[in-house]
Tab-separated table of C-alpha atoms in Angstrom:
chain	number	residue	atom	x	y	z
A	1	MET	CA	11.574	22.921	-7.705
A	2	ALA	CA	11.572	20.291	-5.664
A	3	ARG	CA	9.356	21.758	-3.075
A	4	VAL	CA	6.947	23.324	-6.305
A	5	THR	CA	6.494	19.921	-7.152
A	6	LYS	CA	6.022	18.457	-4.206
A	7	ALA	CA	3.331	21.100	-3.244
A	8	ALA	CA	1.616	20.939	-6.959
A	9	THR	CA	1.724	17.241	-6.845
A	10	VAL	CA	0.603	16.395	-3.431
A	11	ALA	CA	-2.787	19.049	-4.466
A	12	ALA	CA	-3.084	17.080	-7.775
A	13	THR	CA	-3.139	14.221	-5.417
A	14	LEU	CA	-6.257	15.342	-3.037
A	15	VAL	CA	-8.227	17.024	-6.452
A	16	ALA	CA	-7.727	13.841	-8.077
A	17	VAL	CA	-9.317	11.838	-5.213
A	18	LEU	CA	-12.315	14.663	-4.934
A	19	LEU	CA	-13.133	14.023	-8.811
A	20	VAL	CA	-13.938	10.563	-8.006
A	21	PHE	CA	-16.318	12.007	-6.001
A	22	VAL	CA	-18.115	14.418	-7.870
A	23	PRO	CA	-20.798	12.986	-10.059
A	24	ALA	CA	-21.943	11.892	-6.872
A	25	LEU	CA	-23.296	16.060	-6.029
A	26	TYR	CA	-24.524	16.385	-9.495
A	27	PRO	CA	-27.118	15.090	-11.709
A	28	VAL	CA	-25.060	13.666	-15.003
A	29	SER	CA	-24.616	10.933	-17.080
A	30	HIS	CA	-23.767	7.246	-16.048
A	31	SER	CA	-20.528	7.938	-18.597
A	32	GLN	CA	-20.004	10.792	-17.538
A	33	ALA	CA	-19.611	9.732	-14.108
A	34	LEU	CA	-18.310	6.207	-15.103
A	35	SER	CA	-15.015	8.473	-16.059
A	36	ASN	CA	-13.993	10.454	-13.814
A	37	VAL	CA	-14.515	7.611	-11.082
A	38	LEU	CA	-12.671	5.581	-13.727
A	39	VAL	CA	-10.244	7.837	-15.023
A	40	GLY	CA	-9.584	9.903	-11.473
A	41	GLN	CA	-8.615	6.701	-9.438
A	42	PHE	CA	-5.913	6.535	-12.283
A	43	ALA	CA	-4.678	9.810	-12.168
A	44	ALA	CA	-5.138	9.809	-8.073
A	45	MET	CA	-2.614	6.959	-8.269
A	46	ALA	CA	-0.466	8.465	-11.097
A	47	VAL	CA	0.193	11.532	-9.351
A	48	GLY	CA	0.105	10.230	-5.924
A	49	HIS	CA	2.761	7.761	-7.130
A	50	CYS	CA	5.015	11.011	-8.876
A	51	ALA	CA	4.114	12.922	-5.383
A	52	TYR	CA	5.450	9.705	-3.489
A	53	ARG	CA	8.883	9.823	-5.186
A	54	VAL	CA	9.320	13.646	-4.940
A	55	ALA	CA	8.403	13.873	-0.971
A	56	TYR	CA	10.954	10.776	-0.680
A	57	GLY	CA	13.768	13.053	-2.885
A	58	LYS	CA	13.879	10.490	-5.398
A	59	ARG	CA	12.887	11.602	-9.201
A	60	PRO	CA	9.267	11.555	-10.237
A	61	ALA	CA	8.543	8.106	-12.379
A	62	LEU	CA	8.166	9.564	-15.891
A	63	ARG	CA	5.137	7.027	-16.521
A	64	SER	CA	3.829	8.126	-13.745
A	65	ALA	CA	3.795	11.837	-14.812
A	66	VAL	CA	2.515	11.411	-18.085
A	67	ALA	CA	0.030	9.155	-16.987
A	68	ALA	CA	-1.293	11.749	-14.687
A	69	VAL	CA	-1.059	14.198	-17.515
A	70	VAL	CA	-3.202	11.882	-20.301
A	71	CYS	CA	-5.778	11.375	-17.015
A	72	GLY	CA	-6.121	15.274	-15.965
A	73	GLY	CA	-6.473	15.651	-19.839
A	74	PHE	CA	-9.193	13.433	-20.303
A	75	ILE	CA	-11.083	14.571	-17.268
A	76	ALA	CA	-10.461	18.069	-18.601
A	77	ILE	CA	-12.061	17.428	-21.867
A	78	SER	CA	-14.772	14.951	-20.428
A	79	PRO	CA	-17.743	16.583	-20.063
A	80	VAL	CA	-17.273	18.540	-22.822
A	81	LEU	CA	-17.111	14.452	-24.377
A	82	PHE	CA	-20.420	13.518	-22.189
A	83	GLY	CA	-23.042	16.442	-21.625
A	84	LEU	CA	-22.444	19.408	-20.025
A	85	VAL	CA	-24.232	20.190	-16.672
A	86	GLU	CA	-23.452	23.816	-15.114
A	87	PRO	CA	-21.284	23.522	-12.257
A	88	PHE	CA	-19.883	20.173	-12.131
A	89	THR	CA	-18.037	21.002	-16.236
A	90	THR	CA	-16.432	23.730	-14.530
A	91	ILE	CA	-14.974	22.127	-11.666
A	92	THR	CA	-14.564	18.888	-13.760
A	93	MET	CA	-12.442	21.236	-16.340
A	94	VAL	CA	-10.155	23.065	-13.827
A	95	GLY	CA	-9.454	20.048	-11.878
A	96	GLY	CA	-8.414	18.340	-14.190
A	97	ALA	CA	-6.787	21.047	-15.917
A	98	LEU	CA	-4.767	21.061	-12.405
A	99	VAL	CA	-4.021	17.363	-12.641
A	100	ALA	CA	-2.854	17.698	-16.351
A	101	ILE	CA	-0.673	20.730	-15.068
A	102	ALA	CA	1.135	18.696	-12.386
A	103	GLY	CA	1.973	15.544	-14.026
A	104	ALA	CA	3.226	17.606	-16.435
A	105	LEU	CA	6.143	19.262	-14.252
A	106	ALA	CA	6.630	16.432	-12.644
A	107	VAL	CA	7.299	15.242	-16.583
A	108	VAL	CA	9.712	18.354	-16.692
A	109	ARG	CA	11.309	17.464	-12.794
A	110	ALA	CA	11.683	13.558	-14.348
A	111	VAL	CA	13.614	14.882	-17.330
A	112	THR	CA	15.472	17.386	-16.122
A	113	TRP	CA	16.232	15.930	-12.233
A	114	ASP	CA	19.749	16.584	-11.389
A	115	GLU	CA	20.940	13.941	-8.901
A	116	GLY	CA	23.531	15.862	-6.779
A	117	ARG	CA	20.056	18.600	-5.717
A	118	ASP	CA	17.695	16.531	-4.088
A	119	ILE	CA	15.690	16.912	-1.328
A	120	HIS	CA	17.631	14.751	1.373
A	121	ASP	CA	21.041	16.855	0.202
A	122	LEU	CA	19.518	19.808	1.402
A	123	SER	CA	18.922	18.773	5.019
A	124	ALA	CA	21.923	16.883	5.245
A	125	GLY	CA	23.570	20.405	3.595
A	126	ARG	CA	22.026	22.077	6.960
A	127	GLU	CA	22.911	19.793	9.555
A	128	GLU	CA	26.868	20.118	8.422
A	129	ALA	CA	26.353	23.941	8.097
A	130	THR	CA	24.933	23.823	11.831
A	131	GLU	CA	27.451	21.455	13.322
A	132	SER	CA	30.508	23.873	11.760
A	133	ALA	CA	28.992	26.793	13.235
A	134	GLU	CA	29.005	25.624	16.852
A	135	PRO	CA	31.877	26.494	19.046
A	136	ALA	CA	34.816	23.896	19.819
């Protein structure tokens, strides 16, 4: 589960960074562009923090995970609030949903984290197995 969480949060971080620049490609309202840039930056920082912690074998921070869910959800519904633009709406809704889903996965992972089964323990277990398999 840690590898899935790590992959999802890293992908969501990249998506959130891309969502910051999407308003530059399409003619959207000023409020839509501003919300995408500001909330997209917060989403990238929040989900990126979760990705960082999971990559180093630590439990994701619950506040960052919840912030990623809120920011991703706001990005996903913002085109409905500020005006629909044909390809921009689809990109923003799908991207925001991906960020929110990765944040929700990080929330679940933060709540159900088992300290005995993190990434570093898995690599230590492999090293012990290879050492015991070597002939004496």
